[in-house]
CSV table of C-alpha atoms (C1' of nucleotides) in Angstrom, one decimal:
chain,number,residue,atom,x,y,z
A,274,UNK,CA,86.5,77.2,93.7
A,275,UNK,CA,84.1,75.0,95.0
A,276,UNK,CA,84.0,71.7,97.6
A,277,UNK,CA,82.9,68.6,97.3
A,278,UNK,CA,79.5,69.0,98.7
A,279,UNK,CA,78.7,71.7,96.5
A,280,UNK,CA,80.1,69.6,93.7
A,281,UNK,CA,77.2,67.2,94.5
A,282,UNK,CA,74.9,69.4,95.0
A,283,UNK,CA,75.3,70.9,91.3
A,284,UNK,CA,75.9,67.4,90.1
A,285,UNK,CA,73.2,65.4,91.7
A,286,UNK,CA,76.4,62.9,92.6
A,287,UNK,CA,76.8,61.6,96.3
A,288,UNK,CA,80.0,63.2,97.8
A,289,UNK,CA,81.0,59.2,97.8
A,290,UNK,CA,80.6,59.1,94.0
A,291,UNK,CA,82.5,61.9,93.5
A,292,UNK,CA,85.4,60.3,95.3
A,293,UNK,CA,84.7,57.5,94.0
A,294,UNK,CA,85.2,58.9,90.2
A,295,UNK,CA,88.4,60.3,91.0
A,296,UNK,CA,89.5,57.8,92.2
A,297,UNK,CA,88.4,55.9,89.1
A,298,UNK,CA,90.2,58.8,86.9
A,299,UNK,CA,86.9,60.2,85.6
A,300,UNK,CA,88.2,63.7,85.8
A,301,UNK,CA,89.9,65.0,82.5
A,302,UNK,CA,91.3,67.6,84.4
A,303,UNK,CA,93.1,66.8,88.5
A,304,UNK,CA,91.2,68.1,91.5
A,305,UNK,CA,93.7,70.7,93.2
A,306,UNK,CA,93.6,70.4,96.9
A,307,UNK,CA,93.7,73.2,99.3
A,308,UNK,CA,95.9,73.5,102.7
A,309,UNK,CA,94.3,71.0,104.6
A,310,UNK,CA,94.0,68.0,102.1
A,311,UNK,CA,90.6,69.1,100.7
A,312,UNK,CA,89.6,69.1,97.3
A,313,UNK,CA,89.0,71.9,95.6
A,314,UNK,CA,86.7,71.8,92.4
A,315,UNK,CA,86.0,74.2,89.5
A,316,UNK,CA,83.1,74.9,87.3
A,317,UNK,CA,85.0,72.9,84.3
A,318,UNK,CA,84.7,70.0,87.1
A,319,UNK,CA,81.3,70.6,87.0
A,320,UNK,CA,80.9,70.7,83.8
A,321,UNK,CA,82.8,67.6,82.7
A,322,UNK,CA,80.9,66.2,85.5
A,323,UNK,CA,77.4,67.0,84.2
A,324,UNK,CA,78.5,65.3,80.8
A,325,UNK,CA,79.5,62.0,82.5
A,326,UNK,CA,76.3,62.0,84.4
A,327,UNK,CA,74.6,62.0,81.3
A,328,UNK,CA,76.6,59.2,79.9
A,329,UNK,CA,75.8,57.2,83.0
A,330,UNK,CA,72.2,58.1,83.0
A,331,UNK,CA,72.3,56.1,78.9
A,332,UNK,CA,73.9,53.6,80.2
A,333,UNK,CA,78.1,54.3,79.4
A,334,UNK,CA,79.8,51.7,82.0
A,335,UNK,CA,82.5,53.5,83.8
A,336,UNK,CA,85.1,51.9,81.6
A,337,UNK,CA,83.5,53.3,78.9
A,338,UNK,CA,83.5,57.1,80.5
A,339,UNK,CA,87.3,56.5,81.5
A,340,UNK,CA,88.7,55.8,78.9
A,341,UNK,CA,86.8,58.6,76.8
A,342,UNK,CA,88.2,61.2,79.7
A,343,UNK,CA,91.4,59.4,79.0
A,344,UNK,CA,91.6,60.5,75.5
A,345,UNK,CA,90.9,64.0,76.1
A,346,UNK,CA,93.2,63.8,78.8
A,347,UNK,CA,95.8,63.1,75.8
A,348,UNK,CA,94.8,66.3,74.0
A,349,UNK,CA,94.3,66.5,70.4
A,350,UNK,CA,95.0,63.3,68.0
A,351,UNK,CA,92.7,61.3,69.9
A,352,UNK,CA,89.3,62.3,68.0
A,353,UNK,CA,89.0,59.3,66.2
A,354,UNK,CA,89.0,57.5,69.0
A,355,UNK,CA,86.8,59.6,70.6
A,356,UNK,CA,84.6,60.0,67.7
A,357,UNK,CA,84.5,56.0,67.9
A,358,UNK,CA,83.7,55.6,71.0
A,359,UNK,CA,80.4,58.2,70.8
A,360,UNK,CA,78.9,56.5,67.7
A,361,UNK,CA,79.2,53.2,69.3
A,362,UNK,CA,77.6,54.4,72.5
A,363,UNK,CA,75.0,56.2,70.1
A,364,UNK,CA,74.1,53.5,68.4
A,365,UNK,CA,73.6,51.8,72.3
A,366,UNK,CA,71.4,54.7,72.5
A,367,UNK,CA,69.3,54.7,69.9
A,368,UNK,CA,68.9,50.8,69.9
A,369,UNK,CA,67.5,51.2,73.7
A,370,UNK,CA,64.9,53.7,72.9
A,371,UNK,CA,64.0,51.9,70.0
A,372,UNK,CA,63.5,48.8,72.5
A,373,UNK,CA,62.0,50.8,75.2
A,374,UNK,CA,59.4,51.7,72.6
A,375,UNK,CA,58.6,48.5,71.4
A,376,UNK,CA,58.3,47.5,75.2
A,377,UNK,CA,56.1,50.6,76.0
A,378,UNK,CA,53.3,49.2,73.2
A,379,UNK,CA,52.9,46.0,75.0
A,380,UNK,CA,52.5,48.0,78.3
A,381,UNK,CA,50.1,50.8,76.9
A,382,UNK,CA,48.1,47.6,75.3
A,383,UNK,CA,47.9,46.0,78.6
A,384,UNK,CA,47.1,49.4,80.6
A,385,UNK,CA,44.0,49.4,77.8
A,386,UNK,CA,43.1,45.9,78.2
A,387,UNK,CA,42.6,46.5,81.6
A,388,UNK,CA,41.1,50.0,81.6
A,389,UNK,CA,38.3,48.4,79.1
A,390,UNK,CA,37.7,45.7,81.4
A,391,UNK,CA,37.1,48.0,84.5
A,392,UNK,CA,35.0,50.1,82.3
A,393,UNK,CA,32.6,46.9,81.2
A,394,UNK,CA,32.0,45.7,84.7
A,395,UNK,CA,33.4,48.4,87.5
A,396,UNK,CA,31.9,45.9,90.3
A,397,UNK,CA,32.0,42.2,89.1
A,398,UNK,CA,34.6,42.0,86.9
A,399,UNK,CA,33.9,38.8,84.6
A,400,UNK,CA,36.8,39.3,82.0
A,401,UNK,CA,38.8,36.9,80.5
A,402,UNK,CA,41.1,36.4,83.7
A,403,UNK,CA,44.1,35.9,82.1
A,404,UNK,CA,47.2,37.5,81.9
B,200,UNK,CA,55.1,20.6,76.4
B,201,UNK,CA,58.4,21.5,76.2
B,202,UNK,CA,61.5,20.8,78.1
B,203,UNK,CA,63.4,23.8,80.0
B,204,UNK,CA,65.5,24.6,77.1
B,205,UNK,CA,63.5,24.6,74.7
B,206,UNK,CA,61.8,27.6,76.8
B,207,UNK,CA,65.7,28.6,77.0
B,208,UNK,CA,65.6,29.1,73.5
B,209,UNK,CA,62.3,30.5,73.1
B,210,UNK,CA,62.6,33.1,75.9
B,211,UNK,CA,65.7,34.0,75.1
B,212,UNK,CA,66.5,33.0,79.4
B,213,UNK,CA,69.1,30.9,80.3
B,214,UNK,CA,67.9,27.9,81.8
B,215,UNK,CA,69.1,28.5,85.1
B,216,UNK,CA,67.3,31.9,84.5
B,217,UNK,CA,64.2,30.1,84.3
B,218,UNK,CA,64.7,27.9,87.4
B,219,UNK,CA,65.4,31.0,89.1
B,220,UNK,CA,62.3,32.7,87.7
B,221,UNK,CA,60.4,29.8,88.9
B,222,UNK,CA,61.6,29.9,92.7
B,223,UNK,CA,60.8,33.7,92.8
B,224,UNK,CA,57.0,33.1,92.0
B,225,UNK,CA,57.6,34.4,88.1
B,226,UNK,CA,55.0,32.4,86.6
B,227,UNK,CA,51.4,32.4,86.6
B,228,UNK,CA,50.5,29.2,86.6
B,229,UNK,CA,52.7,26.1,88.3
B,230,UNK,CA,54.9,24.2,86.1
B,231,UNK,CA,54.2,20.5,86.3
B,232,UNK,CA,56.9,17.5,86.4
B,233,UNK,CA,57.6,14.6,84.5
B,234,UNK,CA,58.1,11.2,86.0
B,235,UNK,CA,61.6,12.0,86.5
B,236,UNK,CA,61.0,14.7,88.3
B,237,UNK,CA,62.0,17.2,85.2
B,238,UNK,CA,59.9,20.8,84.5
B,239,UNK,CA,57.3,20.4,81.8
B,240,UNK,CA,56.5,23.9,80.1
B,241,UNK,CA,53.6,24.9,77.5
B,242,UNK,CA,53.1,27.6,75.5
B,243,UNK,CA,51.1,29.1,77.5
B,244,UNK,CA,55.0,29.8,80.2
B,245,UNK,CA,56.4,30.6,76.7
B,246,UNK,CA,53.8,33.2,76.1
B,247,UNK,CA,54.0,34.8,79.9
B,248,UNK,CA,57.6,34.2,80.0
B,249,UNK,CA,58.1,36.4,76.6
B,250,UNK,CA,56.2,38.8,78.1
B,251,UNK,CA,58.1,38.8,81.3
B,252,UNK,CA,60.9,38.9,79.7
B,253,UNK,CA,59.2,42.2,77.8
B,254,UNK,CA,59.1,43.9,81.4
B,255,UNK,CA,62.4,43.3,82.4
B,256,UNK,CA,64.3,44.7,79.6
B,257,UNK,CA,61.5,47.7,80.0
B,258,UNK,CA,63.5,47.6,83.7
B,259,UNK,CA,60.7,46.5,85.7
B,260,UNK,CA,62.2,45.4,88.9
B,261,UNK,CA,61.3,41.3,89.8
B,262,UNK,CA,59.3,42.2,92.5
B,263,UNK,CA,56.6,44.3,90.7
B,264,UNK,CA,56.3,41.6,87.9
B,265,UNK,CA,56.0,39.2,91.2
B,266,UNK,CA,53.3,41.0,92.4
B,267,UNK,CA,51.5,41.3,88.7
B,268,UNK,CA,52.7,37.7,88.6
B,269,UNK,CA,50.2,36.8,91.8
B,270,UNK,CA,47.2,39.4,90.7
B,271,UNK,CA,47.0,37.3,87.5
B,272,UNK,CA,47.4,34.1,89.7
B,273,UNK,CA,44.2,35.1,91.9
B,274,UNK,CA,42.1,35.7,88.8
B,275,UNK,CA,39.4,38.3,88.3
B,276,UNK,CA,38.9,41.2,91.2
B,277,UNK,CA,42.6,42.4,90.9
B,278,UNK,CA,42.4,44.0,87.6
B,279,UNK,CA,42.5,47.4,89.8
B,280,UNK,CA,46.2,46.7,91.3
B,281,UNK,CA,47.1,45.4,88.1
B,282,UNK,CA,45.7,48.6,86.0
B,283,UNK,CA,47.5,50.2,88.8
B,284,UNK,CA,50.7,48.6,88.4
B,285,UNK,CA,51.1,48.7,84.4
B,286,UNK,CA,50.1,52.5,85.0
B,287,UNK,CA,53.2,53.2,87.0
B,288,UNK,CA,55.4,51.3,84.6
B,289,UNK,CA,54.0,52.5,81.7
B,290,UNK,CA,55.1,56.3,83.2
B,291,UNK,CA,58.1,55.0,84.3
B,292,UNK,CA,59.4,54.1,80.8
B,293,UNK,CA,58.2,56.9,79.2
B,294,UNK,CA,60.5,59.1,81.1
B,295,UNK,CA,62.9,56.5,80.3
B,296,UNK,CA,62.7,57.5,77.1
B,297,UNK,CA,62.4,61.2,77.2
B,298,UNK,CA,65.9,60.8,79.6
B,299,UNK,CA,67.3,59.0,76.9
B,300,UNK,CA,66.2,61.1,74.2
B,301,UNK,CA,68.0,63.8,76.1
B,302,UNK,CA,71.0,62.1,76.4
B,303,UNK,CA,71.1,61.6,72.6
B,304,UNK,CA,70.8,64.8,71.8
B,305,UNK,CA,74.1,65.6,73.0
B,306,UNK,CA,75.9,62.3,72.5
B,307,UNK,CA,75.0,62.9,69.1
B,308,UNK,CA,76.0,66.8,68.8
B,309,UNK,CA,79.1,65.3,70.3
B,310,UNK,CA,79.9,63.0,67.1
B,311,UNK,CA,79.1,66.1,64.9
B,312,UNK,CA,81.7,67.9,66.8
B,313,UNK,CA,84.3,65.0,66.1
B,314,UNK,CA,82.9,64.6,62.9
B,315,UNK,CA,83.4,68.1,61.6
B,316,UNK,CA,87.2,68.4,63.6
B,317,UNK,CA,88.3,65.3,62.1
B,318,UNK,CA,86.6,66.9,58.4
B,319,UNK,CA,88.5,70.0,59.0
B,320,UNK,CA,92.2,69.0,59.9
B,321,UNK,CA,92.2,65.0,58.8
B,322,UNK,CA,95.8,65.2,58.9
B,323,UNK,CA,96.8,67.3,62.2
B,324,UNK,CA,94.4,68.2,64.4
B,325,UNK,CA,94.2,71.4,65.9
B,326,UNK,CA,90.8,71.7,67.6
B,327,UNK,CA,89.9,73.2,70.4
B,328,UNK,CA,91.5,70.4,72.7
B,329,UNK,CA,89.0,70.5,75.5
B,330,UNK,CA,86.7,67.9,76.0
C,201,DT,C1',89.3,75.1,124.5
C,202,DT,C1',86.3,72.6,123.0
C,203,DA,C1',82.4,71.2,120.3
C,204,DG,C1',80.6,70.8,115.8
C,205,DG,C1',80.7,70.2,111.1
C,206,DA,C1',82.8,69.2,106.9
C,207,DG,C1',86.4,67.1,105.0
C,208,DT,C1',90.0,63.0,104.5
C,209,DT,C1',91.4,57.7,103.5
C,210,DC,C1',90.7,52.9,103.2
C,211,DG,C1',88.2,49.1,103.0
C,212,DA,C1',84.0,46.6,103.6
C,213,DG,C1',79.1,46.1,102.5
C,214,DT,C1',75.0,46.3,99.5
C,215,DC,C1',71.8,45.3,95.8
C,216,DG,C1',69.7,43.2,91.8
C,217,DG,C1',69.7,39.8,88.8
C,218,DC,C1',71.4,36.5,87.4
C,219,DT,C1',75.4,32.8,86.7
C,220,DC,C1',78.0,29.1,88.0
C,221,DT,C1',79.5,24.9,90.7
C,222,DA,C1',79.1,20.6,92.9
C,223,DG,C1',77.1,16.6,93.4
C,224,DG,C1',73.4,13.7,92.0
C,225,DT,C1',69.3,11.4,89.1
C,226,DC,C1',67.6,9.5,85.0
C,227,DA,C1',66.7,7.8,80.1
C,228,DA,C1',68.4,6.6,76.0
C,229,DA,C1',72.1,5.2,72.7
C,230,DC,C1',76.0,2.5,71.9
D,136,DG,C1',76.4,-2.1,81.3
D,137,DT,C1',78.2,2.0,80.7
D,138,DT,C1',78.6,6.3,78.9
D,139,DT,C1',76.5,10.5,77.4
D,140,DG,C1',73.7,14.3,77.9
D,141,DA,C1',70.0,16.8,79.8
D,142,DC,C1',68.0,17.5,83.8
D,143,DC,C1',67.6,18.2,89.1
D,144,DT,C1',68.7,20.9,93.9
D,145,DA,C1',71.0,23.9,97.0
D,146,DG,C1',73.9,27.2,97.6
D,147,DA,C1',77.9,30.1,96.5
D,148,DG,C1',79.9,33.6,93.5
D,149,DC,C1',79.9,37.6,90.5
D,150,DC,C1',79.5,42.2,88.6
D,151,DG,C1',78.9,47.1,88.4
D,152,DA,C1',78.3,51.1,90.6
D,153,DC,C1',78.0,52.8,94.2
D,154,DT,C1',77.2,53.4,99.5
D,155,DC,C1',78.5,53.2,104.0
D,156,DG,C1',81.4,52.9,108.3
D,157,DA,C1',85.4,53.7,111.1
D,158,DA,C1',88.8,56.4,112.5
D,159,DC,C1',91.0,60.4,111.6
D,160,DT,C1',92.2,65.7,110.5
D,161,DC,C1',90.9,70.3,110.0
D,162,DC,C1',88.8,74.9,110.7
D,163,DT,C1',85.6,77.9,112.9
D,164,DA,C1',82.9,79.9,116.2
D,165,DA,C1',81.1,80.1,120.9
DNA sequence: TTAGGAGTTCGAGTCGGCTCTAGGTCAAAC
DNA sequence: GTTTGACCTAGAGCCGACTCGAACTCCTAA
């Protein structure tokens, strides 16, 4: 039994994000409301939460996320789909780091381009000049 | 000496990409003109635009490779900032990676999860249900 | 009983990084 | 000589994922 700004506390969401999902029908489960209108969260909220966060943070578009909490919405017959739509996002994955890591040579390269050219001349530098 | 889409097609950038590029100060050295008033590139663009082009999908933000953009442009002295600069990238995208990696590990403990539920009942599923 | 704080809805605004459109110039091919 | 296609500028539009604001309702505690 929890409210929203715990919720985004636990979640590192903004209360407006939070809303904002719902509203968006990233919750697998409905968010009860108490007497006054107020939502009223559980720990599965937070934990279904946590996972989408994650998603987000590699890069899953919303779309993505809702139609995956769609599917287990539906209950069980849906794994292939599911099961689909994780590989594919997987392979996303895996494809980025591999980039990432490629990009990070060129950048550790330049860092020791540049840290050799301090280290010849700390005062005048007289390298190469460019790039 | 190249025409803009032949950089296009180089870069990988769409032409209007590169025009854009060009009005926000992302090129080291000025692009000159033909008589009809038409962009002349060289290798040399090619060369910084690739490596532009390196940074952004590594997520560097425009203005920082503006800024490294105008270090270069002022020649030796600035090899400091620029150090400076690819220093703070470099960490940034490491821990771009490490998030990543994260997130694979459970995307991919998700698929053995759908894997081995899918393995178990191929015909009717009977899993656990949530999530 | 009233002030404060946390919650609500709905809709508008923001931001980065392009992308696209309109309206025009120019050189070459037909 | 006109049509085609690539180029130009300036500025508007788009997209995703929030973020923020206004105007309101509650509950609680002084």
């Amino acid at each position: 039994m929890l409210t929203i700004s715990q919720v985004a506390e636990r979640t590192g969401l903004s209360v407006h994000a939070l809303r904002f999902y719902e509203q968006e029908g990233i919750l697998a489960h409905p968010v009860e409301r108490d007497g006054g209108g107020r939502r009223v969260y559980t720990e599965e909220h937070v934990d279904w939460l946590t996972m989408c966060v994650l998603l987000r943070a590699s890069g899953m578009p919303l779309p993505d996320i809702r139609r995956y909490t769609e599917l287990v919405r539906q209950g069980p017959g849906t794994e292939d789909e599911r099961l689909e739509l994780m590989r594919a996002h997987q392979e996303r994955v895996t494809g980025q780091i591999d980039e990432l890591t490629r990009c990070l040579d060129l950048i550790t390269f330049k860092v020791g381009v540049y840290e050799d050219r301090l280290a010849d001349s700390p005062e005048r530098v007289c390298g190469v000049g460019r790039m």
